[in-house]
CSV table of C-alpha atoms and ligand atoms in Angstrom, one decimal:
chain,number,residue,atom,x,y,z
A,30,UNK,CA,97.1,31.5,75.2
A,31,UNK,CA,100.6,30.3,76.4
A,32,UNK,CA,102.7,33.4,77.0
A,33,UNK,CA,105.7,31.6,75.2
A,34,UNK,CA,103.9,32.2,71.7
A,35,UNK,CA,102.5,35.6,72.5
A,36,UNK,CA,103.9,39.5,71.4
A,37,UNK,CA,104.8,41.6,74.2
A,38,UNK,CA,103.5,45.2,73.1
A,39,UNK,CA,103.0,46.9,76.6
A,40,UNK,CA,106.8,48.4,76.9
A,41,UNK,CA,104.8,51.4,78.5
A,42,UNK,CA,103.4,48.8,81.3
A,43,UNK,CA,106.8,47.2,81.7
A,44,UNK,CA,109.8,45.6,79.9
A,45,UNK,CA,111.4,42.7,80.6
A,46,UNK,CA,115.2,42.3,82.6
A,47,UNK,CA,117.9,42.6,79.9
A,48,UNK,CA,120.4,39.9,80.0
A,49,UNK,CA,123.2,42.3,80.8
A,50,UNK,CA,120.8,43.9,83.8
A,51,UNK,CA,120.3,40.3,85.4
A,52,UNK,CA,124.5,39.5,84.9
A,53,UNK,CA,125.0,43.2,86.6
A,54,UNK,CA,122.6,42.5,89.4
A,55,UNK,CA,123.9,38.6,89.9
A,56,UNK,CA,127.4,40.2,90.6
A,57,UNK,CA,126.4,42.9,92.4
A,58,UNK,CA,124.9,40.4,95.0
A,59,UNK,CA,127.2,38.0,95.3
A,60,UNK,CA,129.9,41.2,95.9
A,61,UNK,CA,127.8,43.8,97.1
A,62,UNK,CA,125.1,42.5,99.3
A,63,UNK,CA,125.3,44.3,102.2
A,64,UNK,CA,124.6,47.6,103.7
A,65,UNK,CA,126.3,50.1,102.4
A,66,UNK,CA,126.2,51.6,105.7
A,67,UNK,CA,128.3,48.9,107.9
A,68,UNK,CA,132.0,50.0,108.3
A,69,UNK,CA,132.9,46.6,107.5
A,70,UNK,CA,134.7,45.1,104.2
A,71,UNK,CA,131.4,44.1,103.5
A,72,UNK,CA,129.7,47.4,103.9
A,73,UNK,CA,132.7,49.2,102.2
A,74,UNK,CA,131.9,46.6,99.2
A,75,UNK,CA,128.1,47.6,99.0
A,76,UNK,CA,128.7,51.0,99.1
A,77,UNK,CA,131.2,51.4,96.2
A,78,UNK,CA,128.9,49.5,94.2
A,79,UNK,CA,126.2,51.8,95.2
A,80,UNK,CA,128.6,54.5,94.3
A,81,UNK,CA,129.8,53.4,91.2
A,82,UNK,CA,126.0,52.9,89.9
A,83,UNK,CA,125.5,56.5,91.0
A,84,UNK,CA,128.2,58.1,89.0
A,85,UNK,CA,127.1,55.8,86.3
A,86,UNK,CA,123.3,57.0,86.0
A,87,UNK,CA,125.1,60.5,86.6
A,88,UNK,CA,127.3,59.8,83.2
A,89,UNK,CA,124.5,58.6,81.3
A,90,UNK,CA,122.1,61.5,82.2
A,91,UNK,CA,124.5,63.9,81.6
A,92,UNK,CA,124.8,65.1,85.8
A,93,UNK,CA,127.2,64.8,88.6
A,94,UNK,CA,126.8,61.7,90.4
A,95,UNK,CA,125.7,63.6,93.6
A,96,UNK,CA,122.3,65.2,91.3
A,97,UNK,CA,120.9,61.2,91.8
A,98,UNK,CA,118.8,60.1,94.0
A,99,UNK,CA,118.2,56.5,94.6
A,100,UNK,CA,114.1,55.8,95.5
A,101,UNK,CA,111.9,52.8,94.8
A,102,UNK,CA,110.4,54.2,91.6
A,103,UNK,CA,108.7,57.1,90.0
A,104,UNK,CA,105.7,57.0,91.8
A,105,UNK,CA,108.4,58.0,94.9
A,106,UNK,CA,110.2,60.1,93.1
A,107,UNK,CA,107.4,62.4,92.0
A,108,UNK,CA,106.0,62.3,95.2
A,109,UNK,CA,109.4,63.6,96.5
A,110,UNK,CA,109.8,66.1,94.0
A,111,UNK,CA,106.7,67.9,94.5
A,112,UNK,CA,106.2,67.7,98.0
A,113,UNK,CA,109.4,68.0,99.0
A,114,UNK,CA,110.4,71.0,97.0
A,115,UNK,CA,106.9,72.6,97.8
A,116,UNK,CA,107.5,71.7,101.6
A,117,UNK,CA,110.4,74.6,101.1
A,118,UNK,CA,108.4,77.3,99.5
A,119,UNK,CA,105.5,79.5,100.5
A,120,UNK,CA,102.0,77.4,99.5
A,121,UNK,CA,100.9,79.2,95.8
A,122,UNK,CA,99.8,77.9,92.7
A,123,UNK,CA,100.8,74.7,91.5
A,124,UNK,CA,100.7,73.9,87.6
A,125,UNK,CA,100.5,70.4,86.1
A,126,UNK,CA,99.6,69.3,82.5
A,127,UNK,CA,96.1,68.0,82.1
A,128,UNK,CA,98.2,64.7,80.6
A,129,UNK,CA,99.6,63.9,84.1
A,130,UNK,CA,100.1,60.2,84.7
A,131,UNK,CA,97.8,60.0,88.6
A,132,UNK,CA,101.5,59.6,89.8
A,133,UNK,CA,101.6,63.5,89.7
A,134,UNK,CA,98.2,64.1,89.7
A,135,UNK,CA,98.3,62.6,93.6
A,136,UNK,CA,100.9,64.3,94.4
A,137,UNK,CA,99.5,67.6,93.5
A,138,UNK,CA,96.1,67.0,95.2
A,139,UNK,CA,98.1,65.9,98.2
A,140,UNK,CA,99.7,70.0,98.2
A,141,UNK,CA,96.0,71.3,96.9
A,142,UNK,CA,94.5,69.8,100.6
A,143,UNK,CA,97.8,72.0,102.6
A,144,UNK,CA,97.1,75.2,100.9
A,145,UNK,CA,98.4,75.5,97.1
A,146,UNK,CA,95.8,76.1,94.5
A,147,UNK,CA,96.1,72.7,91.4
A,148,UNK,CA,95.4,74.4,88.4
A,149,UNK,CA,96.1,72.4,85.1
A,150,UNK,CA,97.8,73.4,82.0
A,151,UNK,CA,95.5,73.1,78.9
A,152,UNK,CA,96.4,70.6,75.8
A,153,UNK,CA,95.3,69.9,72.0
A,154,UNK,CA,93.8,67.4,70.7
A,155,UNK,CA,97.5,65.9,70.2
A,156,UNK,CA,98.1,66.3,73.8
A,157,UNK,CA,100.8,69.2,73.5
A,158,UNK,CA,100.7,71.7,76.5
A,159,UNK,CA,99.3,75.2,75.1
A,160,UNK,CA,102.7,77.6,75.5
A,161,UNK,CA,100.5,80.3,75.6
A,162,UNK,CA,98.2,79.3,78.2
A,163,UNK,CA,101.1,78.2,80.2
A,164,UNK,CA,102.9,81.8,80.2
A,165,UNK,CA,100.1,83.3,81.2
A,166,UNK,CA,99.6,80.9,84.4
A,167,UNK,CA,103.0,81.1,85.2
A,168,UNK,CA,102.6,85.1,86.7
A,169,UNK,CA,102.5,85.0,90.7
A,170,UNK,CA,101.3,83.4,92.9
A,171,UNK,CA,102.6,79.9,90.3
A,172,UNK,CA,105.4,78.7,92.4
A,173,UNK,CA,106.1,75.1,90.9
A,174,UNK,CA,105.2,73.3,87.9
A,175,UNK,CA,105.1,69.6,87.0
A,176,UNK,CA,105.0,68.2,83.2
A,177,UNK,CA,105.2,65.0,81.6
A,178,UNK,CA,107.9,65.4,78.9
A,179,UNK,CA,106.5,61.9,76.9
A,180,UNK,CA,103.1,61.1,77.4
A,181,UNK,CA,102.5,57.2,78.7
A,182,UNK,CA,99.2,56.8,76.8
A,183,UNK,CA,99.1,59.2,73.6
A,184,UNK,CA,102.8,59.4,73.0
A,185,UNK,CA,103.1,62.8,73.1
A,186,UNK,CA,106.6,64.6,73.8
A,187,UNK,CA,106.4,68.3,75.3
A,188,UNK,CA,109.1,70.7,74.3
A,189,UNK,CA,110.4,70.3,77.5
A,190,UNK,CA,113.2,72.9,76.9
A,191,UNK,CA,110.7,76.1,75.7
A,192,UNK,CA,108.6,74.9,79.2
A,193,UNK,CA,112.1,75.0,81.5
A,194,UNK,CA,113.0,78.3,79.5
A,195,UNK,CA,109.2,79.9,80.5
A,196,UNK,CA,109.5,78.6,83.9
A,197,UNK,CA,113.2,79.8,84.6
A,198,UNK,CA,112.3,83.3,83.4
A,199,UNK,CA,109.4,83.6,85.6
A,200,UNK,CA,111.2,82.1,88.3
A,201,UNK,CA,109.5,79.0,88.9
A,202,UNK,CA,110.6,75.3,89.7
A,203,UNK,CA,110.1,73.0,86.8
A,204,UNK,CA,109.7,69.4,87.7
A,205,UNK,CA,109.5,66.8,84.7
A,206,UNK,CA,108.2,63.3,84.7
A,207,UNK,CA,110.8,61.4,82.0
A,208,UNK,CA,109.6,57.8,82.7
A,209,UNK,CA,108.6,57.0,78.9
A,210,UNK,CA,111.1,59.5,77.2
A,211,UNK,CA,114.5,57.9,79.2
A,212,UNK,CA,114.4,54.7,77.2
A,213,UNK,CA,114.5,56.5,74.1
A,214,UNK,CA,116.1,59.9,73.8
A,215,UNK,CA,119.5,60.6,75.7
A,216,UNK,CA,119.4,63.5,78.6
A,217,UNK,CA,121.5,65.5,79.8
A,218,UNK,CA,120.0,67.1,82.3
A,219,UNK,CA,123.0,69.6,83.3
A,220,UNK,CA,121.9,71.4,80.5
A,221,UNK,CA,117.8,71.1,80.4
A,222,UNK,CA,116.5,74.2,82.4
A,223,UNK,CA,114.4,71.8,84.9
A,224,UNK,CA,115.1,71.5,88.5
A,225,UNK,CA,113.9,67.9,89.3
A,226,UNK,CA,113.6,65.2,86.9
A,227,UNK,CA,111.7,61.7,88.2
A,228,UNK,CA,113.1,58.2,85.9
A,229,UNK,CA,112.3,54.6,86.8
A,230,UNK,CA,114.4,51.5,86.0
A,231,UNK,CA,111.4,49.7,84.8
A,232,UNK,CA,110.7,50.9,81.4
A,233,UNK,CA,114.2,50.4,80.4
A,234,UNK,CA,114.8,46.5,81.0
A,235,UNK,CA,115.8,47.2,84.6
A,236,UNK,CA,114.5,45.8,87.5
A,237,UNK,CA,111.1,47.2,89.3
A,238,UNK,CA,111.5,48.8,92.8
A,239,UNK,CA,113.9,51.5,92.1
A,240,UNK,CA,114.1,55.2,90.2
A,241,UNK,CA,115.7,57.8,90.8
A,242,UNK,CA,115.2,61.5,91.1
A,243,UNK,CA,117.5,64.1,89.3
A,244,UNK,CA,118.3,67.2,91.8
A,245,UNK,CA,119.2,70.3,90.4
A,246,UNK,CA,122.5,70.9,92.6
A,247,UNK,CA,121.7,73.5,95.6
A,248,UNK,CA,118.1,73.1,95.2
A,249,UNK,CA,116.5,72.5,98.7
A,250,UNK,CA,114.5,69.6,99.5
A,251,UNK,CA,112.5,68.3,102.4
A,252,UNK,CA,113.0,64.2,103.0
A,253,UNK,CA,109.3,62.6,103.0
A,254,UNK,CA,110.7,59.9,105.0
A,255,UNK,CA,111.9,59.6,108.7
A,256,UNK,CA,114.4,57.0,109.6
A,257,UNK,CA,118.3,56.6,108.4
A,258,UNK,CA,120.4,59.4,107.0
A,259,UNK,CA,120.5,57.7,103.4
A,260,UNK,CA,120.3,59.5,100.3
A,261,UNK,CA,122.3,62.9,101.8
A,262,UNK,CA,119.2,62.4,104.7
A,263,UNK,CA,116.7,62.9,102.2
A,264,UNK,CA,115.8,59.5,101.9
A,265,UNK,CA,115.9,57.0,104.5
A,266,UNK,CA,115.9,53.4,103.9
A,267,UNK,CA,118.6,51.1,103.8
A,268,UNK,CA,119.5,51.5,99.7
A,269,UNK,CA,119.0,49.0,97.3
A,270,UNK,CA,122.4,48.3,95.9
A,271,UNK,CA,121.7,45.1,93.8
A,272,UNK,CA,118.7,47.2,92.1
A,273,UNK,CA,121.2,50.4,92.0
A,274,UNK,CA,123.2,48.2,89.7
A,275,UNK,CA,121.0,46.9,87.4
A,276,UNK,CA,119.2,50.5,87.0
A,277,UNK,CA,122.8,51.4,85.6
A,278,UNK,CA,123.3,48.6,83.5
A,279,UNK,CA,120.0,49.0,81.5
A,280,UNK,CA,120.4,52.8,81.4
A,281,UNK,CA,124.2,51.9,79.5
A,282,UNK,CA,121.9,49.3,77.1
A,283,UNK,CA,120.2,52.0,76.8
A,284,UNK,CA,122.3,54.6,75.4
A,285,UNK,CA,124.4,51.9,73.3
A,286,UNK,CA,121.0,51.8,71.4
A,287,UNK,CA,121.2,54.9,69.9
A,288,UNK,CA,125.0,54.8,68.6
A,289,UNK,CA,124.3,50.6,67.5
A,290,UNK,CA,121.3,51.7,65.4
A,291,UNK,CA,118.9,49.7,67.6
A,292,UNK,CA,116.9,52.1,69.0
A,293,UNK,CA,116.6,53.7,65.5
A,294,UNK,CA,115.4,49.9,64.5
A,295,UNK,CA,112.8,49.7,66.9
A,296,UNK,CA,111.2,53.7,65.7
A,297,UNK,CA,111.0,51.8,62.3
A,298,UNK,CA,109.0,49.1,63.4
A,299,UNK,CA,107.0,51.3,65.1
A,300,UNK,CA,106.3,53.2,62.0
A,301,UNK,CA,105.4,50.4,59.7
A,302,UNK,CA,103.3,49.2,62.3
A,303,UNK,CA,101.7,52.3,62.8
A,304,UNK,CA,101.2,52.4,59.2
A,305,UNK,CA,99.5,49.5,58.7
A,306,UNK,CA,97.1,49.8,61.9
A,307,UNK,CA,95.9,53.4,60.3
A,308,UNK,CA,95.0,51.7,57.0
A,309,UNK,CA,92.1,50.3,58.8
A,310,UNK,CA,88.7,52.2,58.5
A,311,UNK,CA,87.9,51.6,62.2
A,312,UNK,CA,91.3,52.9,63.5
A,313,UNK,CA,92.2,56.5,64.7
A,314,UNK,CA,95.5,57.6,65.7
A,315,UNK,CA,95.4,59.2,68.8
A,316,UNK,CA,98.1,61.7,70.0
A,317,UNK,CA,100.6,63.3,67.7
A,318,UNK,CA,101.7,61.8,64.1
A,319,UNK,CA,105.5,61.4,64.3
A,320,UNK,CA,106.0,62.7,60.8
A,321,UNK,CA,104.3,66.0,61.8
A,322,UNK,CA,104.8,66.3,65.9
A,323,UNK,CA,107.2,64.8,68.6
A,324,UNK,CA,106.3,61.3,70.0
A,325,UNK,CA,107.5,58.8,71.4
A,326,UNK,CA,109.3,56.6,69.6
A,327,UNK,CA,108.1,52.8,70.9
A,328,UNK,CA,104.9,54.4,71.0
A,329,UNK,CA,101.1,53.9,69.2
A,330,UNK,CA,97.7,54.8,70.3
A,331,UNK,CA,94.9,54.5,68.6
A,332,UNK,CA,90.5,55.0,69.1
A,333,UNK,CA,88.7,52.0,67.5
A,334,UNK,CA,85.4,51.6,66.0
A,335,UNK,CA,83.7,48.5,65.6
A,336,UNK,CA,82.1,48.1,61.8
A,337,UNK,CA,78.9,50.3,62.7
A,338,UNK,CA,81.0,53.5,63.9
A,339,UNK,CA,80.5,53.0,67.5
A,340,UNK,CA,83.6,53.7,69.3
A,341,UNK,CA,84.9,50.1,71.0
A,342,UNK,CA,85.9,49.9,74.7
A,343,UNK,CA,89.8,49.7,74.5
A,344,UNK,CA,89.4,46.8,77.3
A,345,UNK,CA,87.4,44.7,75.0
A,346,UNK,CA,90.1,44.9,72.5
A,347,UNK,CA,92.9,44.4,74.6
A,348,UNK,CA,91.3,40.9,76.3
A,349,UNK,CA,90.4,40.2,72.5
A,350,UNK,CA,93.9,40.8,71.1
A,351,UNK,CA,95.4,38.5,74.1
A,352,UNK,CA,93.2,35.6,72.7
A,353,UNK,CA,95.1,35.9,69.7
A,354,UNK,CA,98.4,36.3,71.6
A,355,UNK,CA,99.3,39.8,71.3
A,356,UNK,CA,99.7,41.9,74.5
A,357,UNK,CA,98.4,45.3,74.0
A,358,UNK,CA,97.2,47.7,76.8
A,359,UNK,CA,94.0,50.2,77.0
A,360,UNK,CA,94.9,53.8,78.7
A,361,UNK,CA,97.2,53.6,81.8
A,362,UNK,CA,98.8,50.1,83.2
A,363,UNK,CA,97.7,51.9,86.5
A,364,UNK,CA,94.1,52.8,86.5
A,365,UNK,CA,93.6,49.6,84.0
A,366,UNK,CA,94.8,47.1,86.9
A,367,UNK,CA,92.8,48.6,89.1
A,368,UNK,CA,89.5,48.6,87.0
A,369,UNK,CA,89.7,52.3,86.6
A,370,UNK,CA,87.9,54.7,84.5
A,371,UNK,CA,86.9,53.2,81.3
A,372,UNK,CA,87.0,56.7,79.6
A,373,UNK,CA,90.4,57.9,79.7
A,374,UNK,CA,90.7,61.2,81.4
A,375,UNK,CA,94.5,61.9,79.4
A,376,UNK,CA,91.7,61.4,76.1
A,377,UNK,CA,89.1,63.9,77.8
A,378,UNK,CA,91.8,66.8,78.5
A,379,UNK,CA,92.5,66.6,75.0
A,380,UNK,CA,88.9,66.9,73.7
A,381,UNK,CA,87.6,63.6,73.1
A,382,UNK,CA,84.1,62.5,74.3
A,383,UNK,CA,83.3,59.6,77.3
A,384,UNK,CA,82.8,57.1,74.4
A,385,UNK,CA,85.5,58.0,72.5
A,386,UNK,CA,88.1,58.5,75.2
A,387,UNK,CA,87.1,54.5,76.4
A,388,UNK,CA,88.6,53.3,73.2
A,389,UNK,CA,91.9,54.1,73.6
A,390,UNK,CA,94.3,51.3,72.6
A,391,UNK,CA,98.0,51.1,72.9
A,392,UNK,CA,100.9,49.3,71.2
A,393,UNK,CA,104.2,49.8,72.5
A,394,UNK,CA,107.3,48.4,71.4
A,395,UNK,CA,110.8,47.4,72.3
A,396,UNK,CA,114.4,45.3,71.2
A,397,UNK,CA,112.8,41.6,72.0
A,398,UNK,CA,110.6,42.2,69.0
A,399,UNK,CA,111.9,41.3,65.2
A,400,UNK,CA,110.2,43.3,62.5
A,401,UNK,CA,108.9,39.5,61.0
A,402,UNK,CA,106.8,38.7,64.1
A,403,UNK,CA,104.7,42.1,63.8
A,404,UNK,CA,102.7,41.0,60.6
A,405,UNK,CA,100.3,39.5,62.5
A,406,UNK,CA,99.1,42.6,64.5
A,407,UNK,CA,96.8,44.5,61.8
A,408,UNK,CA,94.9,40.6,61.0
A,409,UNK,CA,94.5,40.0,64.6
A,410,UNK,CA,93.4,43.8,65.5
A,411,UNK,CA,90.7,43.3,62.9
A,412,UNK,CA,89.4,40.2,64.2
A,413,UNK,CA,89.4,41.6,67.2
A,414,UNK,CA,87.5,44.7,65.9
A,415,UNK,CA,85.2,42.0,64.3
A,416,UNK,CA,84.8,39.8,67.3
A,417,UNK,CA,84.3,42.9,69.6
A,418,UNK,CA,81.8,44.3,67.7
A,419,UNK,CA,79.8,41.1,67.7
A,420,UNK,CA,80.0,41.1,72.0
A,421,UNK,CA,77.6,42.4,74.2
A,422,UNK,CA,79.5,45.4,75.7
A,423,UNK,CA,82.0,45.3,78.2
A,424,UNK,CA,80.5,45.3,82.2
B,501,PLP,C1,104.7,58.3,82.8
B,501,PLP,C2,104.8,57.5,84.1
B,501,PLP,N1,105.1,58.1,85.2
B,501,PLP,C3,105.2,57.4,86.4
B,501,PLP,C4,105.0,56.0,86.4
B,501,PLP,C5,105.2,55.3,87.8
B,501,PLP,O1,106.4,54.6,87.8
B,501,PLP,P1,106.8,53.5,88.9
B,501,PLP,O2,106.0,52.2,88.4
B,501,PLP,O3,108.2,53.3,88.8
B,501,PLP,O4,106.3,54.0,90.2
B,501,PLP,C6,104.7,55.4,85.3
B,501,PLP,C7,104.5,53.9,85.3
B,501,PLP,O5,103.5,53.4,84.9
B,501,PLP,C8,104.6,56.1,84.1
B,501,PLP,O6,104.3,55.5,82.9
C-alpha cells in the first residue's frame, strides 16, 4: 500500500510537521543557527530566538517564560521531573497511576531501586484514578506523585485539578504527564495545582527531539545531566534553537484551533467515527464514552472480536487495516515497536483479561483528515475483522 493513498489515524504515535512549524524552523535556521551561548552576533541571534520561543510556550501555557524547560522530549522530561525533584526530598513513597505510559513507569522503578517504595494508584474499568484510593495513599510517608492527565491508549482524562487539590493539601508534589491532552485542551498551568508538568512537541505537528518541562517557580530540582550550564544549569547540552522554534509555532496552531473551530471539527469527526465503529457487533469501546466521561478528544479505542467471540490480537488488526490503507495503532507506539507485550498492561490495570487486553485497537485523529475520507474506516475494519478471523493467530 503506497502511503500517498493511505489515512493517517496514529496522531497518538506522531503527527506530521505543520506547514507553519517547518516555515518557523526554516527561519529560525537560516537566522538562528548558532549557539545561543557564543557572545557573538551570531550567538546573540540564536539565543533571542531561543528566548523568544520560551516566552512563547510560556504564553501559550499560561506560565512565565522562566517555568520552561527546553529537553529532547517527554521521555526526558519525565525522567527529569521525577528524579530530579525526588533527588531533593527524603526517599518515601512514590504514587503513579496504574495507566502510566513506561515513560513514568521507568522512571519510578529507577527511584524504587534507591530507596522509595512504587506503589500505584488503582483505576476503573474506564481508566479514571479511584479519588478515594488516592487520598488514602497520599498520608505519609507519599512524598511525590506522578499521573497521566489524558491517557495515550484508552483516552482517558483524569480530573487533574481534584488530584493537584488532594496532593497540595497533603503536601505532596504532583507531577503530570500532558503529552496527549496539550494538543487539545488549552493549559494554564499558573493556575493548575501541579508542580511539574512534562509536554512534547511531537504530538502537536512539531518536530521530534524536543519537549519541555513546566517548573513550578521555586521548586528545587537536581540536573540529571553533567556538562554546560544550559537550562538555569539544570540541563546541559547545547539547546536546540531551530526545534525551540518550531515547538512554539505548533503550540500557537495549536491554540488558534480552539478559537477557528478546528479543533472542535476534528472532536466531531471523532464522534461520528466513533459512532459508526461501535455499531459493529465485534467492537467494544474501551476507556471512557465522551458523552458520559472525559476523553480525549482525537481519541478512539476499541477491543475486537472476530465473528466467533474470540477477542482479536489488536496487531493482527492493525497490519490488516494497513493493507487496506488505513494507519491504525494497537496499545502504545512504544512497546508496539519494540514487539512488546501483546496484552496491554494500561487494559489489565483496568480489569480486562490477557485475551482481552491484546485486542486493543486505536484510532486517533487530527486536522490533515476531511470528514469525507473517514467513510471508509468501518468497511475496512470489518474486513479486517473478517480477514483476521480467518488467519491463523498472530506469532
Ligand atoms: C503519554 C505519553 N507520554 C510520554 C511519551 C514520550 O514522549 P517522547 O516521544 O517525546 O519522549 C509519549 C509518546 O509516545 C506519550 O504518548
Amino acid at each position: 500500500m503506497s502511503s500517498d493513498a493511505a489515512l493517517y489515524l496514529d496522531a497518538c504515535a506522531t503527527t506530521p510537521l505543520l506547514p507553519q512549524v517547518q516555515d518557523a524552523m526554516a527561519l529560525a535556521q537560516r537566522d538562528a543557527w548558532a549557539n545561543p551561548s557564543s557572545l557573538h552576533g551570531f550567538g546573540l541571534a540564536a539565543s533571542e530566538s531561543l528566548e523568544r520561543a520560551r516566552l512563547q510556550l510560556g504564553r501559550y501555557l499560561g506560565t512565565v517564560a522562566n517555568a520552561v524547560l527546553f529537553c529532547s522530549g517527554a521521555t526526558e522530561s519525565i525522567d527529569l521531573a521525577l528524579l530530579g525533584a525526588a533527588a531533593q526530598l527524603q526517599p518515601g513513597r512514590l504514587l503513579i497511576s496504574a495507566v502510566e505510559h513506561p515513560a513514568v513507569v521507568a522512571a519510578a522503578q529507577r527511584l524504587a531501586r534507591r530507596g522509595w517504595q512504587l506503589q500505584r494508584i488503582p483505576v476503573d474499568r474506564q481508566g479514571r484514578i479511584n479519588l478515594v484510593a488516592l487520598e488514602a495513599l497520599l498520608e505519609p510517608p507519599t512524598r511525590l506523585v506522578s499521573v497521566i492527565w489524558g491517557q495515550s491508549e484508552v483516552g482517558t482524562v483524569q480530573p487533574l485539578e481534584t488530584i493537584g487539590n488532594l496532593c497540595r493539601r497533603h503536601g505532596v508534589l504532583l507531577h503530570s504527564d500532558a503529552v496527549q491532552l496539550a494538543p487539545h485542551v488549552p493549559i494554564h498551568f499558573d493556575q493548575l495545582p501541579v508542580d511539574l508538568l512534562s509536554l512534547t512537541a511531537h504530538k502537536l505537528g512539531g518536530p521530534r527531539g524536543i519537549g519541555c518541562l513546566l517548573v513550578r517557580p521555586g521548586l528545587e530540582l537536581q540536573s540529571r545531566l553533567g556538562g554546560g550550564a544550559q537550562e538555569r544549569g539544570l540541563r546541559a547540552g547545547t539547546e536546540p534553537v531551530v526545534l525551540a522554534a518550531g515547538f512554539a509555532a505548533a503550540l500557537e496552531v495549536a491554540q488558534r484551533a480552539h478559537t477557528n473551530g478546528e479543533a472542535q471539527r476534528v472532536e466531531r469527526m471523532r464522534n461520528r467515527l466513533l459512532a459508526e465503529l461501535t455499531q459493529l457487533d465485534q467492537v467494544q469501546l474501551s476507556g471512557p464514552d465522551p458523552a458520559l466521561s472525559p476523553r480525549l478528544p482525537h481519541h478512539i479505542s476499541v477491543m475486537v472480536q472476530n465473528r466467533r467471540g474470540g477477542w482479536l490480537p489488536g496487531r493482527q488488526l492493525v497490519r490488516a487495516l494497513w493493507r487496506q490503507g488505513i494507519a491504525a495503532s494497537s496499545g502504545s507506539a512504544c512497546s508496539a515497536a519494540s514487539g512488546g507485550p501483546a496484552a496491554s498492561p494500561v487494559l489489565q490495570a483496568m480489569g480486562f483479561d490477557a485475551a482481552q487486553a491484546a485486542s486493543g485497537l486505536r484510532l486517533s485523529l487530527g486536522p490533515w483528515l476531511q470528514e469525507s475520507e473517514l467513510g471508509r474506516v468501518c468497511l475496512a475494519l470489518d474486513a479486517a475483522i473478517a480477514r483476521c478471523g480467518s488467519e491463523a493467530p498472530d506469532p
